[in-house]
Amino acid sequence: MAAVLGVERSICGRLWRERLDDWGLAAALAQSHGLPEIVARVLAARGVTAERVTDFLKPTLRALLPDPSQLKDMDLAAARLARAIEAGESVAVFGDYDVDGATSAALLQRFFKAAGRPLRLYIPDRMKEGYGPNAPALRRLKEEGVSLVVTVDCGITAYGPLADAAAIGLDVIVVDHHVAEPELPRAVAVVNPNRLDESGALRQLAAVGVTFL
């Protein structure tokens, strides 16, 4: 037990305990990265190794993001999208009408804009079409020349509509986060951290998070 500024207990009555410094690690961090002693001691106390110092002090999105490929079908989805962009195919995003669906669709639009390719946006009429992909809408997209549809924040239980899409030669990628059933819909790829065969490590992600990955 050690007093901190003359105080031995926290406001909740907990005893302060001094953390023992790893002087060897602190000295190594200070020397290898040119850090002030106090900074090196704090890093050492937090268990930051020499290999992680840069990521800890200057974090980047790339270093913090999980590996997207750990999600099942992610590589399949990425490969199909890349092929569509390279071949100049007509692609549509089928979004949901809530915030998660709208932001997911917006992310895809920004990505396609950066790639120099147009993206057809389809948001179903909530009152007339209901939630998620529906066969008439998918058929219309196919008639308009669309060859690939990406559903965002929906599609994980759209068995009938996606079976119809497959029957007319329309490829579909499902990007969703809602809890899946044992049976997955018929699609080129089903990317969903809440698939029953997923590890659950990314289960907390909303659809926009899955889309970002």
XYZ file of N, CA and C in Angstrom:
639
model
N 0.847 -1.192 0.000
C 0.000 0.000 0.000
C 0.884 1.244 0.000
N 0.553 2.215 -0.822
C 1.343 3.441 -0.894
C 0.411 4.635 -1.004
N 0.799 5.722 -0.336
C -0.008 6.934 -0.407
C 0.282 7.669 -1.702
N -0.764 8.203 -2.306
C -0.631 9.006 -3.513
C -1.061 10.415 -3.155
N -0.102 11.352 -3.217
C -0.375 12.733 -2.784
C -0.930 12.752 -1.368
N -0.390 11.844 -0.546
C -0.800 11.794 0.845
C -2.106 11.072 1.097
N -2.698 10.482 0.059
C -3.980 9.790 0.191
C -3.769 8.299 -0.048
N -4.256 7.471 0.880
C -4.050 6.031 0.763
C -5.235 5.312 0.147
N -6.406 5.918 0.155
C -7.604 5.269 -0.369
C -8.289 6.150 -1.412
N -8.970 5.483 -2.351
C -9.734 6.211 -3.355
C -11.030 6.700 -2.739
N -11.795 7.486 -3.490
C -13.067 8.000 -2.982
C -14.049 6.866 -2.696
N -13.834 5.723 -3.347
C -14.692 4.553 -3.106
C -14.163 3.678 -1.980
N -13.074 4.121 -1.357
C -12.539 3.366 -0.239
C -11.543 2.292 -0.624
N -11.155 2.233 -1.874
C -10.197 1.214 -2.310
C -8.774 1.662 -1.982
N -7.955 0.695 -1.596
C -6.566 0.993 -1.279
C -5.769 1.200 -2.556
N -4.931 2.233 -2.555
C -4.027 2.433 -3.686
C -2.893 1.423 -3.579
N -2.572 0.787 -4.680
C -1.425 -0.122 -4.707
C -0.476 0.334 -5.806
N 0.772 0.493 -5.445
C 1.757 0.959 -6.409
C 2.088 -0.151 -7.400
N 2.014 0.175 -8.669
C 2.388 -0.800 -9.697
C 3.918 -0.864 -9.769
N 4.442 -2.069 -9.738
C 5.886 -2.240 -9.814
C 6.354 -2.037 -11.248
N 7.320 -1.162 -11.434
C 7.831 -0.881 -12.771
C 8.714 -2.016 -13.265
N 8.635 -2.254 -14.561
C 9.578 -3.158 -15.213
C 10.711 -2.277 -15.730
N 11.699 -2.068 -14.890
C 12.757 -1.114 -15.231
C 13.518 -1.542 -16.479
N 13.719 -2.840 -16.631
C 14.451 -3.320 -17.799
C 13.733 -2.984 -19.089
N 12.409 -3.252 -19.125
C 11.619 -2.954 -20.317
C 11.541 -1.455 -20.541
N 11.351 -0.699 -19.461
C 11.253 0.756 -19.591
C 12.536 1.337 -20.185
N 13.675 0.855 -19.709
C 14.952 1.354 -20.224
C 15.125 0.993 -21.695
N 14.695 -0.224 -22.049
C 14.809 -0.662 -23.445
C 13.921 0.179 -24.354
N 12.704 0.476 -23.898
C 11.791 1.293 -24.699
C 12.326 2.708 -24.864
N 12.854 3.260 -23.779
C 13.387 4.620 -23.836
C 14.553 4.700 -24.813
N 15.402 3.685 -24.780
C 16.587 3.703 -25.640
C 16.241 3.442 -27.102
N 15.412 2.429 -27.344
C 15.131 2.033 -28.729
C 14.231 3.022 -29.458
N 13.385 3.759 -28.722
C 12.444 4.670 -29.373
C 12.678 6.137 -29.016
N 13.752 6.405 -28.271
C 14.064 7.789 -27.926
C 12.985 8.440 -27.084
N 12.444 7.702 -26.123
C 11.329 8.206 -25.317
C 11.819 8.781 -23.995
N 11.112 9.776 -23.466
C 11.403 10.239 -22.112
C 11.198 9.093 -21.123
N 11.931 9.125 -20.039
C 11.870 8.032 -19.069
C 10.450 7.804 -18.550
N 9.726 8.884 -18.250
C 8.395 8.727 -17.674
C 7.443 8.051 -18.659
N 7.576 8.398 -19.952
C 6.727 7.772 -20.971
C 7.058 6.293 -21.089
N 8.347 5.981 -21.113
C 8.764 4.584 -21.212
C 8.275 3.781 -20.013
N 8.299 4.374 -18.829
C 7.834 3.670 -17.629
C 6.334 3.402 -17.696
N 5.576 4.387 -18.186
C 4.126 4.196 -18.318
C 3.826 3.078 -19.313
N 4.525 3.081 -20.445
C 4.308 2.041 -21.453
C 4.661 0.668 -20.897
N 5.783 0.589 -20.203
C 6.201 -0.687 -19.627
C 5.184 -1.177 -18.606
N 4.662 -0.252 -17.795
C 3.670 -0.628 -16.790
C 2.392 -1.146 -17.428
N 2.108 -0.671 -18.631
C 0.907 -1.122 -19.343
C 1.162 -2.358 -20.204
N 2.364 -2.867 -20.127
C 2.661 -4.093 -20.853
C 2.894 -3.909 -22.333
N 3.218 -2.690 -22.747
C 3.470 -2.423 -24.165
C 4.874 -2.893 -24.522
N 4.980 -3.810 -25.458
C 6.275 -4.325 -25.875
C 6.920 -3.386 -26.893
N 8.203 -3.628 -27.160
C 8.930 -2.780 -28.105
C 8.292 -2.805 -29.485
N 7.747 -3.969 -29.864
C 7.129 -4.097 -31.186
C 5.832 -3.309 -31.300
N 5.191 -3.004 -30.163
C 3.883 -2.353 -30.189
C 3.932 -0.862 -29.858
N 5.107 -0.336 -29.588
C 5.210 1.060 -29.161
C 4.646 2.019 -30.201
N 5.046 1.845 -31.454
C 4.589 2.759 -32.503
C 3.074 2.704 -32.662
N 2.506 1.491 -32.676
C 1.052 1.360 -32.804
C 0.332 1.969 -31.607
N 0.958 1.914 -30.425
C 0.332 2.453 -29.217
C 0.377 3.974 -29.205
N 1.512 4.552 -29.570
C 1.668 6.004 -29.516
C 1.120 6.701 -30.751
N 1.196 6.036 -31.898
C 0.696 6.609 -33.153
C -0.212 5.589 -33.838
N -1.372 5.353 -33.243
C -2.255 4.304 -33.784
C -2.780 4.658 -35.170
N -2.908 3.654 -36.010
C -3.493 3.817 -37.339
C -4.693 2.898 -37.468
N -5.594 3.256 -38.358
C -6.785 2.446 -38.570
C -6.406 1.047 -39.035
N -5.398 0.960 -39.900
C -4.979 -0.337 -40.419
C -4.521 -1.258 -39.286
N -3.797 -0.684 -38.324
C -3.280 -1.502 -37.232
C -4.378 -1.920 -36.262
N -5.411 -1.087 -36.127
C -6.464 -1.363 -35.152
C -7.572 -2.254 -35.697
N -7.750 -2.256 -37.027
C -8.850 -3.022 -37.609
C -8.613 -4.518 -37.500
N -9.665 -5.286 -37.268
C -9.528 -6.743 -37.343
C -9.339 -7.166 -38.794
N -8.848 -8.353 -38.995
C -8.654 -8.876 -40.344
C -10.015 -9.168 -40.964
N -10.408 -8.465 -42.032
C -11.723 -8.711 -42.638
C -11.912 -10.151 -43.093
N -10.811 -10.798 -43.475
C -10.907 -12.154 -44.016
C -11.310 -13.183 -42.974
N -11.331 -12.788 -41.697
C -11.770 -13.752 -40.693
C -13.277 -13.998 -40.783
N -14.008 -13.093 -41.439
C -15.437 -13.311 -41.650
C -15.639 -14.252 -42.830
N -16.476 -15.226 -42.641
C -16.744 -16.193 -43.703
C -17.350 -15.492 -44.917
N -16.913 -15.908 -46.075
C -17.376 -15.401 -47.377
C -16.881 -13.996 -47.696
N -16.115 -13.367 -46.800
C -15.633 -12.015 -47.090
C -14.743 -12.000 -48.328
N -13.850 -12.961 -48.432
C -12.958 -13.003 -49.590
C -13.738 -13.269 -50.875
N -14.764 -14.113 -50.793
C -15.610 -14.367 -51.961
C -16.316 -13.088 -52.399
N -16.850 -12.347 -51.418
C -17.553 -11.099 -51.725
C -16.603 -10.078 -52.347
N -15.414 -9.945 -51.772
C -14.443 -8.977 -52.282
C -14.014 -9.327 -53.703
N -13.805 -10.616 -53.952
C -13.381 -11.042 -55.288
C -14.467 -10.780 -56.325
N -15.721 -11.039 -55.947
C -16.827 -10.809 -56.894
C -16.996 -9.322 -57.170
N -16.881 -8.491 -56.147
C -16.979 -7.046 -56.348
C -15.843 -6.533 -57.231
N -14.637 -7.021 -56.974
C -13.492 -6.591 -57.773
C -13.681 -6.972 -59.238
N -14.190 -8.177 -59.459
C -14.412 -8.617 -60.839
C -15.448 -7.744 -61.533
N -16.505 -7.380 -60.793
C -17.555 -6.534 -61.364
C -17.015 -5.155 -61.726
N -16.190 -4.597 -60.855
C -15.625 -3.268 -61.112
C -14.676 -3.311 -62.303
N -13.825 -4.320 -62.342
C -12.854 -4.425 -63.435
C -13.542 -4.646 -64.782
N -14.642 -5.399 -64.768
C -15.342 -5.713 -66.020
C -16.362 -4.649 -66.403
N -16.556 -3.656 -65.545
C -17.526 -2.607 -65.845
C -18.961 -3.074 -65.749
N -19.229 -4.059 -64.882
C -20.596 -4.549 -64.715
C -21.455 -3.495 -64.018
N -22.753 -3.610 -64.223
C -23.695 -2.735 -63.528
C -24.011 -3.351 -62.170
N -23.726 -2.606 -61.114
C -23.893 -3.099 -59.746
C -24.917 -2.231 -59.020
N -25.726 -2.861 -58.188
C -26.714 -2.133 -57.384
C -26.551 -2.502 -55.920
N -26.810 -1.551 -55.048
C -26.859 -1.830 -53.622
C -28.315 -1.766 -53.193
N -28.764 -2.803 -52.509
C -30.142 -2.888 -52.026
C -30.083 -2.647 -50.518
N -30.471 -1.440 -50.112
C -30.316 -1.064 -48.718
C -31.590 -1.150 -47.910
N -31.417 -0.975 -46.620
C -32.558 -0.866 -45.719
C -32.824 0.622 -45.514
N -34.000 0.948 -44.974
C -34.368 2.358 -44.855
C -34.017 2.960 -43.504
N -33.330 2.199 -42.638
C -32.941 2.787 -41.355
C -31.523 3.356 -41.450
N -31.029 3.880 -40.334
C -29.724 4.542 -40.331
C -28.609 3.570 -40.709
N -28.669 2.360 -40.192
C -27.633 1.376 -40.491
C -27.600 1.053 -41.984
N -28.775 0.850 -42.565
C -28.841 0.560 -43.990
C -28.399 1.737 -44.836
N -28.801 2.946 -44.436
C -28.450 4.145 -45.208
C -26.949 4.407 -45.181
N -26.341 4.276 -44.006
C -24.901 4.519 -43.920
C -24.107 3.421 -44.625
N -24.606 2.208 -44.586
C -23.945 1.115 -45.310
C -23.960 1.389 -46.810
N -25.118 1.802 -47.319
C -25.234 2.120 -48.745
C -24.349 3.308 -49.111
N -24.290 4.309 -48.226
C -23.459 5.486 -48.488
C -21.979 5.108 -48.567
N -21.550 4.199 -47.702
C -20.161 3.743 -47.742
C -19.837 3.079 -49.073
N -20.741 2.215 -49.529
C -20.512 1.546 -50.805
C -20.486 2.548 -51.953
N -21.359 3.547 -51.892
C -21.361 4.561 -52.943
C -20.043 5.330 -52.974
N -19.510 5.654 -51.822
C -18.227 6.356 -51.768
C -17.109 5.479 -52.328
N -17.176 4.193 -52.017
C -16.162 3.274 -52.530
C -16.215 3.198 -54.054
N -17.417 3.058 -54.598
C -17.556 2.962 -56.050
C -17.162 4.278 -56.724
N -17.485 5.395 -56.086
C -17.092 6.691 -56.648
C -15.577 6.802 -56.713
N -14.906 6.337 -55.654
C -13.442 6.372 -55.638
C -12.858 5.466 -56.713
N -13.594 4.384 -57.024
C -13.140 3.456 -58.060
C -13.523 3.929 -59.458
N -14.246 5.051 -59.523
C -14.651 5.594 -60.813
C -15.773 4.826 -61.476
N -16.601 4.173 -60.666
C -17.693 3.371 -61.207
C -19.025 3.822 -60.600
N -20.106 3.805 -61.403
C -21.431 4.150 -60.864
C -21.983 3.002 -60.025
N -22.877 3.332 -59.131
C -23.542 2.322 -58.303
C -25.021 2.661 -58.233
N -25.849 1.737 -58.614
C -27.303 1.930 -58.562
C -27.765 1.716 -57.126
N -28.502 2.668 -56.599
C -29.001 2.578 -55.226
C -30.485 2.250 -55.234
N -30.854 1.230 -54.466
C -32.270 0.879 -54.365
C -32.642 0.738 -52.892
N -33.560 1.585 -52.452
C -34.125 1.505 -51.106
C -35.604 1.187 -51.264
N -36.084 0.072 -50.740
C -37.489 -0.296 -50.933
C -38.438 0.650 -50.208
N -39.622 0.797 -50.755
C -40.676 1.573 -50.105
C -41.168 0.778 -48.899
N -41.029 1.372 -47.736
C -41.336 0.634 -46.505
C -42.785 0.169 -46.454
N -43.705 1.007 -46.921
C -45.122 0.675 -46.830
C -45.558 -0.288 -47.935
N -44.995 -0.127 -49.135
C -45.439 -0.936 -50.267
C -44.648 -2.235 -50.435
N -43.364 -2.182 -50.126
C -42.516 -3.343 -50.379
C -42.072 -4.076 -49.119
N -42.171 -3.401 -47.978
C -41.744 -4.041 -46.746
C -40.240 -4.036 -46.584
N -39.766 -4.921 -45.739
C -38.348 -4.964 -45.377
C -37.591 -5.971 -46.232
N -36.405 -5.586 -46.649
C -35.502 -6.516 -47.309
C -35.765 -6.719 -48.785
N -34.919 -7.531 -49.428
C -35.058 -7.785 -50.861
C -36.403 -8.420 -51.191
N -36.979 -8.015 -52.308
C -38.214 -8.643 -52.778
C -38.035 -8.989 -54.250
N -38.715 -10.037 -54.676
C -38.520 -10.569 -56.030
C -38.825 -9.556 -57.131
N -39.937 -8.801 -57.064
C -40.219 -7.833 -58.135
C -39.114 -6.790 -58.297
N -38.596 -6.289 -57.184
C -37.537 -5.279 -57.256
C -36.266 -5.864 -57.865
N -35.926 -7.079 -57.468
C -34.728 -7.712 -58.012
C -34.886 -7.983 -59.509
N -36.086 -8.361 -59.920
C -36.327 -8.584 -61.350
C -36.186 -7.281 -62.135
N -36.688 -6.171 -61.568
C -36.563 -4.877 -62.243
C -35.095 -4.483 -62.398
N -34.323 -4.718 -61.366
C -32.903 -4.396 -61.450
C -32.225 -5.227 -62.534
N -32.590 -6.492 -62.605
C -32.033 -7.356 -63.644
C -32.414 -6.849 -65.037
N -33.668 -6.435 -65.196
C -34.133 -5.912 -66.489
C -33.419 -4.619 -66.870
N -32.977 -3.868 -65.867
C -32.251 -2.621 -66.119
C -30.781 -2.868 -66.453
N -30.376 -4.125 -66.431
C -28.999 -4.455 -66.784
C -28.069 -4.717 -65.623
N -28.607 -4.692 -64.416
C -27.782 -4.967 -63.234
C -27.419 -6.453 -63.204
N -26.150 -6.746 -62.955
C -25.712 -8.144 -62.893
C -25.301 -8.576 -61.488
N -25.111 -7.595 -60.599
C -24.713 -7.900 -59.223
C -25.427 -6.961 -58.266
N -26.036 -7.530 -57.239
C -26.714 -6.754 -56.198
C -26.034 -7.046 -54.864
N -25.765 -5.995 -54.105
C -25.236 -6.141 -52.753
C -26.318 -5.684 -51.784
N -26.810 -6.588 -50.958
C -27.799 -6.189 -49.957
C -27.055 -5.775 -48.691
N -27.440 -4.650 -48.107
C -26.798 -4.188 -46.883
C -27.847 -4.002 -45.790
N -27.542 -4.553 -44.626
C -28.445 -4.497 -43.471
C -29.741 -5.265 -43.718
N -29.718 -6.192 -44.627
C -30.895 -7.009 -44.918
C -30.460 -8.188 -45.786
N -31.357 -9.148 -45.942
C -31.102 -10.249 -46.860
C -30.812 -11.584 -46.223
N -30.507 -11.611 -44.929
C -30.065 -12.860 -44.320
C -31.175 -13.913 -44.269
N -32.433 -13.488 -44.305
C -33.540 -14.458 -44.312
C -34.407 -14.327 -45.564
N -33.878 -13.699 -46.599
C -34.658 -13.491 -47.839
C -34.507 -14.702 -48.761
N -34.957 -15.846 -48.287
C -34.749 -17.093 -49.034
C -35.434 -17.074 -50.398
N -36.712 -16.745 -50.423
C -37.463 -16.762 -51.674
C -36.944 -15.774 -52.701
N -36.833 -14.490 -52.357
C -36.348 -13.501 -53.319
C -34.952 -13.803 -53.856
N -34.070 -14.286 -53.002
C -32.712 -14.560 -53.472
C -32.652 -15.828 -54.313
N -33.540 -16.773 -54.040
C -33.630 -17.949 -54.909
C -34.134 -17.535 -56.287
N -35.104 -16.609 -56.316
C -35.603 -16.090 -57.598
C -34.496 -15.345 -58.343
N -33.689 -14.582 -57.609
C -32.594 -13.846 -58.236
C -31.602 -14.806 -58.886
N -31.274 -15.866 -58.182
C -30.346 -16.855 -58.738
C -30.927 -17.500 -59.988
N -32.235 -17.720 -59.983
C -32.890 -18.373 -61.121
C -32.838 -17.519 -62.385
N -32.796 -16.195 -62.226
C -32.759 -15.318 -63.408
C -31.338 -14.844 -63.725
N -30.362 -15.418 -63.026
C -28.968 -15.094 -63.316
C -28.461 -13.815 -62.695
N -29.085 -13.393 -61.603
C -28.661 -12.176 -60.907
C -27.842 -12.564 -59.679
N -26.580 -12.181 -59.662
C -25.722 -12.486 -58.518
C -26.057 -11.559 -57.350
N -26.010 -12.111 -56.148
C -26.310 -11.326 -54.943
C -25.242 -11.593 -53.888
N -24.768 -10.522 -53.277
C -23.900 -10.602 -52.102
C -24.690 -10.056 -50.923
N -24.797 -10.830 -49.867
C -25.526 -10.400 -48.671
C -24.528 -9.880 -47.640
N -24.719 -8.633 -47.219
C -23.929 -8.047 -46.135
C -24.919 -7.652 -45.045
N -24.904 -8.383 -43.959
C -25.932 -8.191 -42.933
C -25.315 -8.420 -41.562
N -26.094 -8.129 -40.527
C -25.618 -8.381 -39.164
C -26.707 -9.000 -38.293
N -27.898 -9.144 -38.832
C -28.980 -9.747 -38.062
C -28.721 -11.239 -37.854
N -29.239 -11.765 -36.768
C -28.991 -13.171 -36.431
C -29.508 -14.079 -37.535
N -28.651 -14.971 -37.979
C -28.986 -15.859 -39.092
C -29.696 -17.117 -38.601
N -30.369 -17.756 -39.532
C -30.977 -19.058 -39.279
C -29.962 -20.139 -39.667
N -30.234 -21.394 -39.315
C -29.322 -22.466 -39.727
C -29.129 -22.523 -41.240
N -30.184 -22.213 -41.993
C -30.083 -22.202 -43.449
C -29.747 -20.789 -43.915
N -28.776 -20.683 -44.807
C -28.408 -19.388 -45.375
C -29.095 -19.195 -46.715
N -29.372 -17.957 -47.091
C -30.007 -17.703 -48.390
C -29.048 -18.032 -49.530
N -29.610 -18.239 -50.695
C -28.802 -18.559 -51.867
C -28.155 -17.281 -52.380
N -26.844 -17.228 -52.342
C -26.129 -16.013 -52.741
C -24.691 -16.361 -53.092
N -24.042 -15.440 -53.792
C -22.625 -15.605 -54.104
C -21.808 -15.633 -52.821
N -22.177 -14.773 -51.879
C -21.493 -14.697 -50.593
C -22.464 -14.160 -49.554
N -22.345 -14.669 -48.341
C -23.154 -14.189 -47.218
C -22.183 -13.765 -46.118
N -21.997 -12.458 -45.990
C -21.060 -11.920 -45.004
C -21.866 -11.394 -43.823
N -21.739 -12.075 -42.706
C -22.553 -11.728 -41.540
C -21.864 -12.271 -40.289
N -21.426 -11.393 -39.376
C -20.762 -11.866 -38.159
C -21.680 -12.661 -37.250
N -22.990 -12.625 -37.527
C -23.947 -13.383 -36.722
C -24.452 -14.631 -37.435
N -23.681 -15.100 -38.422
C -23.923 -16.439 -38.947
C -23.666 -17.436 -37.825
N -24.386 -18.533 -37.837
C -24.231 -19.507 -36.760
C -22.879 -20.204 -36.801
N -22.217 -20.180 -37.955
C -20.908 -20.825 -38.051
C -19.756 -19.836 -37.881
N -20.058 -18.620 -37.420
C -19.009 -17.645 -37.139
C -18.502 -17.809 -35.701
N -17.300 -17.308 -35.455
C -16.705 -17.419 -34.123
C -17.379 -16.503 -33.114
N -17.973 -15.426 -33.600
C -18.633 -14.478 -32.703
C -17.741 -13.337 -32.269
N -16.478 -13.314 -32.731
C -15.548 -12.264 -32.308
C -15.988 -10.879 -32.763
N -16.724 -10.807 -33.879
C -17.172 -9.514 -34.418
C -18.690 -9.388 -34.362
N -19.305 -10.127 -33.479
C -20.765 -10.185 -33.414
C -21.399 -8.839 -33.119
N -20.645 -7.935 -32.497
C -21.207 -6.641 -32.099
C -21.334 -5.664 -33.260
N -20.753 -5.972 -34.398
C -20.757 -5.035 -35.523
C -22.154 -4.830 -36.099
N -22.477 -3.586 -36.405
C -23.676 -3.293 -37.187
C -23.339 -3.538 -38.653
N -24.341 -3.458 -39.512
C -24.108 -3.710 -40.938
C -23.097 -2.731 -41.519
N -23.125 -1.485 -41.055
C -22.186 -0.494 -41.585
C -20.747 -0.868 -41.227
N -20.554 -1.488 -40.077
C -19.223 -1.955 -39.704
C -18.755 -3.092 -40.591
N -19.669 -4.005 -40.900
C -19.341 -5.116 -41.801
C -19.028 -4.574 -43.194
N -19.819 -3.606 -43.646
C -19.591 -2.990 -44.955
C -18.234 -2.305 -45.001
N -17.874 -1.621 -43.932
C -16.587 -0.932 -43.873
C -15.429 -1.909 -44.007
N -15.547 -3.051 -43.338
C -14.489 -4.065 -43.441
C -14.372 -4.582 -44.852
